[in-house]
PDB file of N, CA and C in Angstrom:
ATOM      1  N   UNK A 288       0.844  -1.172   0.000  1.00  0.00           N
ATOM      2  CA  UNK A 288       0.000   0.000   0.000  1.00  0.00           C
ATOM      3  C   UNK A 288       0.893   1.240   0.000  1.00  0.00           C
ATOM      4  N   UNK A 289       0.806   2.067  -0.444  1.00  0.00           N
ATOM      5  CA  UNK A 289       1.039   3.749  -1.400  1.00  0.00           C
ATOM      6  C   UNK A 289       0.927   4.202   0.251  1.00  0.00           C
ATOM      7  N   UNK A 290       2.351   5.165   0.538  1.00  0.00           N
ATOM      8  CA  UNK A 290       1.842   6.201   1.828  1.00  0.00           C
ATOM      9  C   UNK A 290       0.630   6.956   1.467  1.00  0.00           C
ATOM     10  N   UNK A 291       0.294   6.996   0.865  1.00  0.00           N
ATOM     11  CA  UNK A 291      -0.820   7.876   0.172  1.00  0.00           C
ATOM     12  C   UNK A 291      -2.225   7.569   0.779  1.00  0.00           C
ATOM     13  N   UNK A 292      -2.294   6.344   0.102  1.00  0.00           N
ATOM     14  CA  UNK A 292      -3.265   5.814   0.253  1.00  0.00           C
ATOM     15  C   UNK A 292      -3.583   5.298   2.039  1.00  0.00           C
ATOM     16  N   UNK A 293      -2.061   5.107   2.717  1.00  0.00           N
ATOM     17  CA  UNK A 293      -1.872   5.034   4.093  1.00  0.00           C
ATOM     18  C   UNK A 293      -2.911   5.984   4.573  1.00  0.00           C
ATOM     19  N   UNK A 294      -1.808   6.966   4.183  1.00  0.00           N
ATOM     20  CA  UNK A 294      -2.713   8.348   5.446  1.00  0.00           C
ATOM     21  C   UNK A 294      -4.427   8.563   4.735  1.00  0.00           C
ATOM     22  N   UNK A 295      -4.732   8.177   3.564  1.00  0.00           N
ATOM     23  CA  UNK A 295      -6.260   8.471   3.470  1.00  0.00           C
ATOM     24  C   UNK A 295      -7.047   7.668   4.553  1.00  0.00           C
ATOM     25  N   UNK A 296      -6.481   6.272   4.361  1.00  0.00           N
ATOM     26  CA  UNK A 296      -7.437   5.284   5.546  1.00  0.00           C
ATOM     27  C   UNK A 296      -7.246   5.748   7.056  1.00  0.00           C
ATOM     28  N   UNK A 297      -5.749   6.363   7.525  1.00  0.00           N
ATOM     29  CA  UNK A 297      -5.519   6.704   8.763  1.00  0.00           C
ATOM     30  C   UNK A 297      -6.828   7.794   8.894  1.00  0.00           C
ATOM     31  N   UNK A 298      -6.564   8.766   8.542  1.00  0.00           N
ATOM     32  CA  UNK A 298      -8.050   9.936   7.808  1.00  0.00           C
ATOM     33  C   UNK A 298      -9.088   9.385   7.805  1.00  0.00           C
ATOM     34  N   UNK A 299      -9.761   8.292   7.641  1.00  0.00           N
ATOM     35  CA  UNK A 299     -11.359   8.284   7.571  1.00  0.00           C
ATOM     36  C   UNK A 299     -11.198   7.259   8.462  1.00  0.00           C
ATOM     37  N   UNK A 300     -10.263   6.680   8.912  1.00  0.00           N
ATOM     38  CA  UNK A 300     -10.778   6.280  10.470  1.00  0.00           C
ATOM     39  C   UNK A 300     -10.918   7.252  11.382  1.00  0.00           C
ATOM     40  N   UNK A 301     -10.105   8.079  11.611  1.00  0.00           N
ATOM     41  CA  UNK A 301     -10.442   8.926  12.285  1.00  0.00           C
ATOM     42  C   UNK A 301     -11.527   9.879  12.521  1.00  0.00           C
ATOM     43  N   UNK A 302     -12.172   9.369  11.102  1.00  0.00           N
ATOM     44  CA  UNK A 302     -13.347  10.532  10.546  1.00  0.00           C
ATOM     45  C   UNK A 302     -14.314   9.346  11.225  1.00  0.00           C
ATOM     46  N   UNK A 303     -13.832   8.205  11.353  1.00  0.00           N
ATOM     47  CA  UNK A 303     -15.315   7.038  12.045  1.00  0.00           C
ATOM     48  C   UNK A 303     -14.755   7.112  13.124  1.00  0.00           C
ATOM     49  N   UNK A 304     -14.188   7.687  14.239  1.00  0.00           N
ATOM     50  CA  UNK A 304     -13.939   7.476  15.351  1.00  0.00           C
ATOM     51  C   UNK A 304     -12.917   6.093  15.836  1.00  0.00           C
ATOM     52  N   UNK A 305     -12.589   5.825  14.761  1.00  0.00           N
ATOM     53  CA  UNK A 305     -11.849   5.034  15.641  1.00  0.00           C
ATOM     54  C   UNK A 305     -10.008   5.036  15.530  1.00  0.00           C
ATOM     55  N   UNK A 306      -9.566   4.203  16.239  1.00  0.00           N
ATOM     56  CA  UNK A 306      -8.152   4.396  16.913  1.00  0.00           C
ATOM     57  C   UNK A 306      -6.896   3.996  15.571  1.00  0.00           C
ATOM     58  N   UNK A 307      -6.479   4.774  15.220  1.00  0.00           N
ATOM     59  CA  UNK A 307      -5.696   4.281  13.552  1.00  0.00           C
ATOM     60  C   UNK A 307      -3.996   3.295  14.449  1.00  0.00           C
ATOM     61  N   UNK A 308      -3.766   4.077  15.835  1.00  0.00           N
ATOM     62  CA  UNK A 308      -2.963   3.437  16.216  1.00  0.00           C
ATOM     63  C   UNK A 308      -3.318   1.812  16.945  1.00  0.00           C
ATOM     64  N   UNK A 309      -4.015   1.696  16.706  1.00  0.00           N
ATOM     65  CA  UNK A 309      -4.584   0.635  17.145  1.00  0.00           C
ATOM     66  C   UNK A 309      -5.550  -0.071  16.022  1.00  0.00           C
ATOM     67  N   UNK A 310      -5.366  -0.836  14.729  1.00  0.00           N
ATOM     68  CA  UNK A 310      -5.946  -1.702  13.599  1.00  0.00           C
ATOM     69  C   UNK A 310      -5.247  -2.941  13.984  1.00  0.00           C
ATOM     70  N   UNK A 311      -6.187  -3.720  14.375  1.00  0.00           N
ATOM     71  CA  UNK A 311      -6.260  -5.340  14.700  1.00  0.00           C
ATOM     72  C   UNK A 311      -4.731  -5.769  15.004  1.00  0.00           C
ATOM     73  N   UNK A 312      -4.474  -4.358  16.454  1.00  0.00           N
ATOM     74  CA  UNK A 312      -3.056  -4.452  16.785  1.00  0.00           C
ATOM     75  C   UNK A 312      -2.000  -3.644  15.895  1.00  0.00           C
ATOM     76  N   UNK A 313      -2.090  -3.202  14.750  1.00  0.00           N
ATOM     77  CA  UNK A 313      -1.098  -2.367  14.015  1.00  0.00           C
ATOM     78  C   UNK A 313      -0.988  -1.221  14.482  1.00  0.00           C
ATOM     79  N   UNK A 314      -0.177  -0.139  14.723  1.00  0.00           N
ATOM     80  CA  UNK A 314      -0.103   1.060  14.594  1.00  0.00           C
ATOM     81  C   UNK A 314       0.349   1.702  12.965  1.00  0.00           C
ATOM     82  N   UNK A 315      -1.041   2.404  12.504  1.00  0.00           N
ATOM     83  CA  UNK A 315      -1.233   2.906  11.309  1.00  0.00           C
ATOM     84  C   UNK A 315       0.211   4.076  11.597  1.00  0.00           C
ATOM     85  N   UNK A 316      -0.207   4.933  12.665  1.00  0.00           N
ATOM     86  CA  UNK A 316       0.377   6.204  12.502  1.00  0.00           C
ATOM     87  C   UNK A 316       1.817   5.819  12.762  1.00  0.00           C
ATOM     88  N   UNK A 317       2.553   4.958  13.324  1.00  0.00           N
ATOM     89  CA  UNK A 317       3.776   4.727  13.754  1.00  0.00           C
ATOM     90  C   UNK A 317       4.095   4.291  12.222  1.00  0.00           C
ATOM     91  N   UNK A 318       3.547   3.857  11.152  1.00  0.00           N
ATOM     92  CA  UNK A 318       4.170   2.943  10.058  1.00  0.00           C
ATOM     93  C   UNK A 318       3.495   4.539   8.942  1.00  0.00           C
ATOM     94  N   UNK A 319       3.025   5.052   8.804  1.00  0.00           N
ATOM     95  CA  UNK A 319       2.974   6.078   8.296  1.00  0.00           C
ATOM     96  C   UNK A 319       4.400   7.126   8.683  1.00  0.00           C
ATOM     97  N   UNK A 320       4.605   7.517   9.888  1.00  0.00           N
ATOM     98  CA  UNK A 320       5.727   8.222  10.409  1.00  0.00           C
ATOM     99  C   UNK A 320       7.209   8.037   9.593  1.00  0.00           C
ATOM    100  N   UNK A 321       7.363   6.674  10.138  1.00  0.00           N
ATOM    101  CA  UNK A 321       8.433   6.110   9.696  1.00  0.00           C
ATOM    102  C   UNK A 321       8.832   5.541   7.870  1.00  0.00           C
ATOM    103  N   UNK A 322       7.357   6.026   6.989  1.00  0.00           N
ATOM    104  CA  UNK A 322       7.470   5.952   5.955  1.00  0.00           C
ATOM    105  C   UNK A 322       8.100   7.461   5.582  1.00  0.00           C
ATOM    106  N   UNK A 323       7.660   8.029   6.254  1.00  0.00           N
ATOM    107  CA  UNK A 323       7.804   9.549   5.914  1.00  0.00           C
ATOM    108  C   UNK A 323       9.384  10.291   6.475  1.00  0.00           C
ATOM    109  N   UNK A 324       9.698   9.406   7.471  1.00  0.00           N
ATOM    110  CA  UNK A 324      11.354   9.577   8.029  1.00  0.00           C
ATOM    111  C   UNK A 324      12.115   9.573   6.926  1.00  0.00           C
ATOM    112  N   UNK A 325      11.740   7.535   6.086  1.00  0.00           N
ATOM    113  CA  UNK A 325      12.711   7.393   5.462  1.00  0.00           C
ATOM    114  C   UNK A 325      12.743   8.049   4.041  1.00  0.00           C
ATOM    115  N   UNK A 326      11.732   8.999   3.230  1.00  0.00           N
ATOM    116  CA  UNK A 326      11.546   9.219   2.290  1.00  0.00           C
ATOM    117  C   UNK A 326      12.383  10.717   2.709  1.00  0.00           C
ATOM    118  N   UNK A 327      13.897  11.052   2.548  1.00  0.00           N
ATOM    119  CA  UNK A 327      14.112  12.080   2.647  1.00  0.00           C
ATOM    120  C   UNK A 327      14.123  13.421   1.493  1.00  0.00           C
ATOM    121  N   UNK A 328      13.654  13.257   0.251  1.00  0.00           N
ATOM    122  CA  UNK A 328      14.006  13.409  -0.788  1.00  0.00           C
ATOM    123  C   UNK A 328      13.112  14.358  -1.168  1.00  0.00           C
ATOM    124  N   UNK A 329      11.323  13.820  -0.486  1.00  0.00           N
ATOM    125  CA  UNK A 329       9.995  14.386  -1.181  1.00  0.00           C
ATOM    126  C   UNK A 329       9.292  13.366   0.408  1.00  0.00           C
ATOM    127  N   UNK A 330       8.205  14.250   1.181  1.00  0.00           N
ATOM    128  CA  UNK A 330       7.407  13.518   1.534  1.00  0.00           C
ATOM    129  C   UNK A 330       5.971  14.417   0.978  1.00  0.00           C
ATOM    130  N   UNK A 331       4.773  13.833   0.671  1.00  0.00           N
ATOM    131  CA  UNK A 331       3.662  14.852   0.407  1.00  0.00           C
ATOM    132  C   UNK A 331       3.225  15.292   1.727  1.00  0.00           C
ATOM    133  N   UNK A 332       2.844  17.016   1.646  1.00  0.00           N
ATOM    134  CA  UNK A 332       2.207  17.388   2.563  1.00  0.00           C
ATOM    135  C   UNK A 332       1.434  16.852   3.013  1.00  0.00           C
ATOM    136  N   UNK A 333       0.222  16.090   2.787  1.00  0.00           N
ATOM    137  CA  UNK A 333      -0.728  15.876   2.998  1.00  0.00           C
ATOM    138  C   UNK A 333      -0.427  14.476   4.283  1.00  0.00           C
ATOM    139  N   UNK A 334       0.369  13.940   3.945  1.00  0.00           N
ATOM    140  CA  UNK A 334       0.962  13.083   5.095  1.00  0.00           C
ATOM    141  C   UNK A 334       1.007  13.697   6.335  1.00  0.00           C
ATOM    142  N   UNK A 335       1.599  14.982   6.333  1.00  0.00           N
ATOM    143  CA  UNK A 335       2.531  15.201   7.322  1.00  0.00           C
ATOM    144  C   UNK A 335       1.029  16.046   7.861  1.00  0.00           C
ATOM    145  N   UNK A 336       0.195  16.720   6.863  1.00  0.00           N
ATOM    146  CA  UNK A 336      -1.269  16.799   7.948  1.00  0.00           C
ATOM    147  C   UNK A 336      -1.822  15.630   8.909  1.00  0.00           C
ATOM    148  N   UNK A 337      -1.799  14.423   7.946  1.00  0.00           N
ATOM    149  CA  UNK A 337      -2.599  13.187   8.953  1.00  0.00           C
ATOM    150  C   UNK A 337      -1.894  12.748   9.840  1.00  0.00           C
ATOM    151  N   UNK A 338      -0.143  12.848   9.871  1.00  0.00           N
ATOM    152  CA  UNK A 338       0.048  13.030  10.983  1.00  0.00           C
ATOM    153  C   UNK A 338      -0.020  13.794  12.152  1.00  0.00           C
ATOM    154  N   UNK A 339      -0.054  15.142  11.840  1.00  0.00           N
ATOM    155  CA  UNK A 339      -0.378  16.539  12.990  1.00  0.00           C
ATOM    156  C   UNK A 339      -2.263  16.004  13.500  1.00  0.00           C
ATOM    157  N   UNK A 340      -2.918  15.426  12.278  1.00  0.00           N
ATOM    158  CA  UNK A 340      -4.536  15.703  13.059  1.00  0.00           C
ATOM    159  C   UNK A 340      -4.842  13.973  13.867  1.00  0.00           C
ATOM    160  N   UNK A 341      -3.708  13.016  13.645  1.00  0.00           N
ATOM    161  CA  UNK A 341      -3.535  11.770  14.596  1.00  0.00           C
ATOM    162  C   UNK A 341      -2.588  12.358  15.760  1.00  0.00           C
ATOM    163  N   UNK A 342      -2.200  13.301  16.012  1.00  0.00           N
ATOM    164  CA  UNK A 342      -1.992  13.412  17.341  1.00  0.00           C
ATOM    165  C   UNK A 342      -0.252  13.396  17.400  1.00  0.00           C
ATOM    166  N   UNK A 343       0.537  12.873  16.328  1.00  0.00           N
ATOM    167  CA  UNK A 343       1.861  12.628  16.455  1.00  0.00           C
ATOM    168  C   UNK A 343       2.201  14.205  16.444  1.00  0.00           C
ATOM    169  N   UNK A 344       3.709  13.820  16.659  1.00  0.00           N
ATOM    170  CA  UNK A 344       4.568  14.951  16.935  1.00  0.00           C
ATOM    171  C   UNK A 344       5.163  15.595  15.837  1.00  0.00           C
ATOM    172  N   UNK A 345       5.079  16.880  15.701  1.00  0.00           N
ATOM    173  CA  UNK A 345       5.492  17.675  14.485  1.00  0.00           C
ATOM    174  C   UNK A 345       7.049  17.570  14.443  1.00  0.00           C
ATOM    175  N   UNK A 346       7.969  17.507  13.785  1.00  0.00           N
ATOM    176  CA  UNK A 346       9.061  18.307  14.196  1.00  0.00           C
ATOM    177  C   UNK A 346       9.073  19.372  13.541  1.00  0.00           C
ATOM    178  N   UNK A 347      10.623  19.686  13.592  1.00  0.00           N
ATOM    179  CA  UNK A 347      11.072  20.616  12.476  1.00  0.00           C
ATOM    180  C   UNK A 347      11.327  20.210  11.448  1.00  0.00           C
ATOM    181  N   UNK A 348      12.037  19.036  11.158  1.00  0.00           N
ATOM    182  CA  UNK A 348      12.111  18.412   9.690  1.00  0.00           C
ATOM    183  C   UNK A 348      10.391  18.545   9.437  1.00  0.00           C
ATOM    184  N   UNK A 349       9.478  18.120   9.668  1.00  0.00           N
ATOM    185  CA  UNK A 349       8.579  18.096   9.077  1.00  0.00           C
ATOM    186  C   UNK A 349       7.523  19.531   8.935  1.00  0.00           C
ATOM    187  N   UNK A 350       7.993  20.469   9.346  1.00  0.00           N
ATOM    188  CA  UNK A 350       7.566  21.911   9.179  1.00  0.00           C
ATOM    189  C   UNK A 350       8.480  22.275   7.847  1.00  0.00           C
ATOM    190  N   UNK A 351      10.076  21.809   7.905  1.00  0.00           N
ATOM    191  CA  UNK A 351      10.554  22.432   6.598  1.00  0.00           C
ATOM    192  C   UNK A 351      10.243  21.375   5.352  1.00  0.00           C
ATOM    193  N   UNK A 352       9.553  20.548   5.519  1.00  0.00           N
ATOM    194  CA  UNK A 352       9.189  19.774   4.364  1.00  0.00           C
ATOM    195  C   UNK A 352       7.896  20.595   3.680  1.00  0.00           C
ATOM    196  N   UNK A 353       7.093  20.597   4.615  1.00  0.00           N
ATOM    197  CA  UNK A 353       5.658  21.464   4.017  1.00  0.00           C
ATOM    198  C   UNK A 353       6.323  22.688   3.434  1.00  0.00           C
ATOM    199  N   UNK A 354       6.839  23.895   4.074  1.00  0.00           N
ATOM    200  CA  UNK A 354       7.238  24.789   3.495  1.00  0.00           C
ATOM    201  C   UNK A 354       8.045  24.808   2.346  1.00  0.00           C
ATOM    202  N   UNK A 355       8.541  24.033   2.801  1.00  0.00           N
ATOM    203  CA  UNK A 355       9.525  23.368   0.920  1.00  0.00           C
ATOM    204  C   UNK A 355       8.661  23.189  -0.077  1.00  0.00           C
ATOM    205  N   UNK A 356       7.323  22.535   0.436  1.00  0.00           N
ATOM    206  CA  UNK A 356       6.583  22.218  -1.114  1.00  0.00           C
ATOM    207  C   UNK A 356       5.381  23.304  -1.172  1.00  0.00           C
ATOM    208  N   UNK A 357       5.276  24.151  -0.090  1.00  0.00           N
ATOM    209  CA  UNK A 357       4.428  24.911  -0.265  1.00  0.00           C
ATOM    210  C   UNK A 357       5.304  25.992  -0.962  1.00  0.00           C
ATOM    211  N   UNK A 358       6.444  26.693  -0.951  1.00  0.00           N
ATOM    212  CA  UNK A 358       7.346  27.625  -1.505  1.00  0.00           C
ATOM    213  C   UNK A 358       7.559  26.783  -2.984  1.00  0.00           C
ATOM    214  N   UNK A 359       7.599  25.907  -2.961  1.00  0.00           N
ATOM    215  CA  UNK A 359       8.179  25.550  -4.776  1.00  0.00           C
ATOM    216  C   UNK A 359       6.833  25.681  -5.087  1.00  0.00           C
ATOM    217  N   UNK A 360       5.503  25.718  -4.984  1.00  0.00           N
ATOM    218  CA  UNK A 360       4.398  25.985  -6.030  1.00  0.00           C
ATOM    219  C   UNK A 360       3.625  27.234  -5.747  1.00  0.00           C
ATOM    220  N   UNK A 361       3.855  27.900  -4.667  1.00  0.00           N
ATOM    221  CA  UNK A 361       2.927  29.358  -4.309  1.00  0.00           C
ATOM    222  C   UNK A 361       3.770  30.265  -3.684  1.00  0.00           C
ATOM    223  N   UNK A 362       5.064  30.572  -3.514  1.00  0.00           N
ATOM    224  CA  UNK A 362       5.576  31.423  -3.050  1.00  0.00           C
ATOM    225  C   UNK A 362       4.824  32.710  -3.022  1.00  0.00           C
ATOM    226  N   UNK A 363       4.395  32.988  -4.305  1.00  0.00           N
ATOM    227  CA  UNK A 363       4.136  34.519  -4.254  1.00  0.00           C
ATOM    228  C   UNK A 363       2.724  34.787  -3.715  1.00  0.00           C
ATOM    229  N   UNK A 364       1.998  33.685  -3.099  1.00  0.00           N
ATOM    230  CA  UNK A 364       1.086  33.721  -2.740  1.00  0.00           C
ATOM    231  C   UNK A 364       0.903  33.572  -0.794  1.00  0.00           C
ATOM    232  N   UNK A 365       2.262  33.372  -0.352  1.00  0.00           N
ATOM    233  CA  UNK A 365       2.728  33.432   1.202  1.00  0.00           C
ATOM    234  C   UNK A 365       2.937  34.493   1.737  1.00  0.00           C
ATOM    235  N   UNK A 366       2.093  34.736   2.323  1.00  0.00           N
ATOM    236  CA  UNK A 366       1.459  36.187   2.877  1.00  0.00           C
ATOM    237  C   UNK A 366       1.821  35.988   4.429  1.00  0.00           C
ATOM    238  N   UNK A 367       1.964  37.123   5.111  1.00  0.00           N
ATOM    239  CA  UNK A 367       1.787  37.243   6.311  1.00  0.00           C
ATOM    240  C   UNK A 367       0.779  36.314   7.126  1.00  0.00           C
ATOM    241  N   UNK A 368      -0.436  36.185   6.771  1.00  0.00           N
ATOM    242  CA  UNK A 368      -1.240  36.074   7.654  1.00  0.00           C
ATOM    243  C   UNK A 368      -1.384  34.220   7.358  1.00  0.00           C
ATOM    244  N   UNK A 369      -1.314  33.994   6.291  1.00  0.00           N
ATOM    245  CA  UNK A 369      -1.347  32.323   5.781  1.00  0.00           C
ATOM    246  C   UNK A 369      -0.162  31.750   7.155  1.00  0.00           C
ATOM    247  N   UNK A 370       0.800  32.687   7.106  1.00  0.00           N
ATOM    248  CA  UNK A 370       2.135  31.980   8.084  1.00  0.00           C
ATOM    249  C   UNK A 370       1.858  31.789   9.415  1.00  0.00           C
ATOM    250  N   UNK A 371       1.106  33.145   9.954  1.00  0.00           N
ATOM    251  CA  UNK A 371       0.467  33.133  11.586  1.00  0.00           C
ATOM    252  C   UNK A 371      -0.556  31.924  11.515  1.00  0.00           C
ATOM    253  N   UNK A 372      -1.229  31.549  10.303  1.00  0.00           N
ATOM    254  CA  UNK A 372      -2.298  30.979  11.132  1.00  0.00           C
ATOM    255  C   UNK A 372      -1.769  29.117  10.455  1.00  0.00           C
ATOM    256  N   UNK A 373      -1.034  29.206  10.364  1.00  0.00           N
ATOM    257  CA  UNK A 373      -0.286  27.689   9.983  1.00  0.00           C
ATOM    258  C   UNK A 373       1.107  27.392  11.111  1.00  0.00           C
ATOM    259  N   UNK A 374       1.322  28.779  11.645  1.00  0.00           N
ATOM    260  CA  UNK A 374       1.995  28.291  13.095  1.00  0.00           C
ATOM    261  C   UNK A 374       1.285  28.038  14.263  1.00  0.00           C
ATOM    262  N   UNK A 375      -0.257  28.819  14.242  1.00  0.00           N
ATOM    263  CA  UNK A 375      -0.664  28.405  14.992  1.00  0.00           C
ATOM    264  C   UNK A 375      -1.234  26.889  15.416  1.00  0.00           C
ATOM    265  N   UNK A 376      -1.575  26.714  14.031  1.00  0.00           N
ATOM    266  CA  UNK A 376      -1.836  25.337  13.801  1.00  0.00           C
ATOM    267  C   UNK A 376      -0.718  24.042  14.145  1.00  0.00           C
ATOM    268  N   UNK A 377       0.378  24.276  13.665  1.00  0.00           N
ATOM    269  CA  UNK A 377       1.046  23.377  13.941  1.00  0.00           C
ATOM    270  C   UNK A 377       1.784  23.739  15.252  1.00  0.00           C
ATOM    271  N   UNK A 378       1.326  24.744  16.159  1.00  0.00           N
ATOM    272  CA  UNK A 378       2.135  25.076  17.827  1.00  0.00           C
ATOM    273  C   UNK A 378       1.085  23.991  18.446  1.00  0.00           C
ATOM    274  N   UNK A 379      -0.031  24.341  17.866  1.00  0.00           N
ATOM    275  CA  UNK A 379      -1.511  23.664  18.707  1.00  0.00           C
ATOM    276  C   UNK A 379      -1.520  22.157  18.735  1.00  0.00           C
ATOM    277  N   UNK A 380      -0.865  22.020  17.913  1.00  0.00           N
ATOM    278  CA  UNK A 380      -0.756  19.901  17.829  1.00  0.00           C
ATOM    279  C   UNK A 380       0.507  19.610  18.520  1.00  0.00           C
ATOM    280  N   UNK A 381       1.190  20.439  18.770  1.00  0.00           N
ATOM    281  CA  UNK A 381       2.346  19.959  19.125  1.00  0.00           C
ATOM    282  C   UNK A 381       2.752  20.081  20.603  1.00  0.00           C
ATOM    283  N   UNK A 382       1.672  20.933  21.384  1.00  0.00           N
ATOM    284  CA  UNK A 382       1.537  20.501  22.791  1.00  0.00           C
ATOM    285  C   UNK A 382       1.637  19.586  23.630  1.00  0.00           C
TER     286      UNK A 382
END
């Protein structure tokens, strides 16, 4: 299975309430994480959301990954206020 397709199912379990770290004993989000460690090259944003809204830990590698792919396709569209409210977001998960 495609990390891709990983974090969609991690995502709509969560959207049914139930525990992604916990599938008939698997931890979804621990094997999602560690897909995303070893891919140093390119991980998709969208990963590194289903990890921040499962509860894992942001780092900094994974703040300069988003900004990496958010700056190679919209730079000129990174405004002041897009930045405050995407730190806030990722300060707030990372409590």
């Amino acid at each position: 299975m495609s990390s891709q397709k990983l974090a969609l199912y991690i995502h709509a379990m969560m959207a049914a309430c139930m525990d992604p770290r916990d599938f008939f004993g698997k931890n979804l989000v621990l094997k999602l994480r560690s897909r995303t460690e070893e891919n140093a090259n390119y991980t998709n944003p969208f990963q590194i959301l289903v990890l921040c809204n499962a509860g894992d830990i942001m780092t900094s590698k994974d703040v300069e990954k988003v900004t990496a792919a958010f700056n190679s396709r919209h730079r000129p569209f990174w405004t002041g206020m897009w930045l405050v409210i995407f730190t806030i977001h990722i300060s707030f998960h990372s409590l």
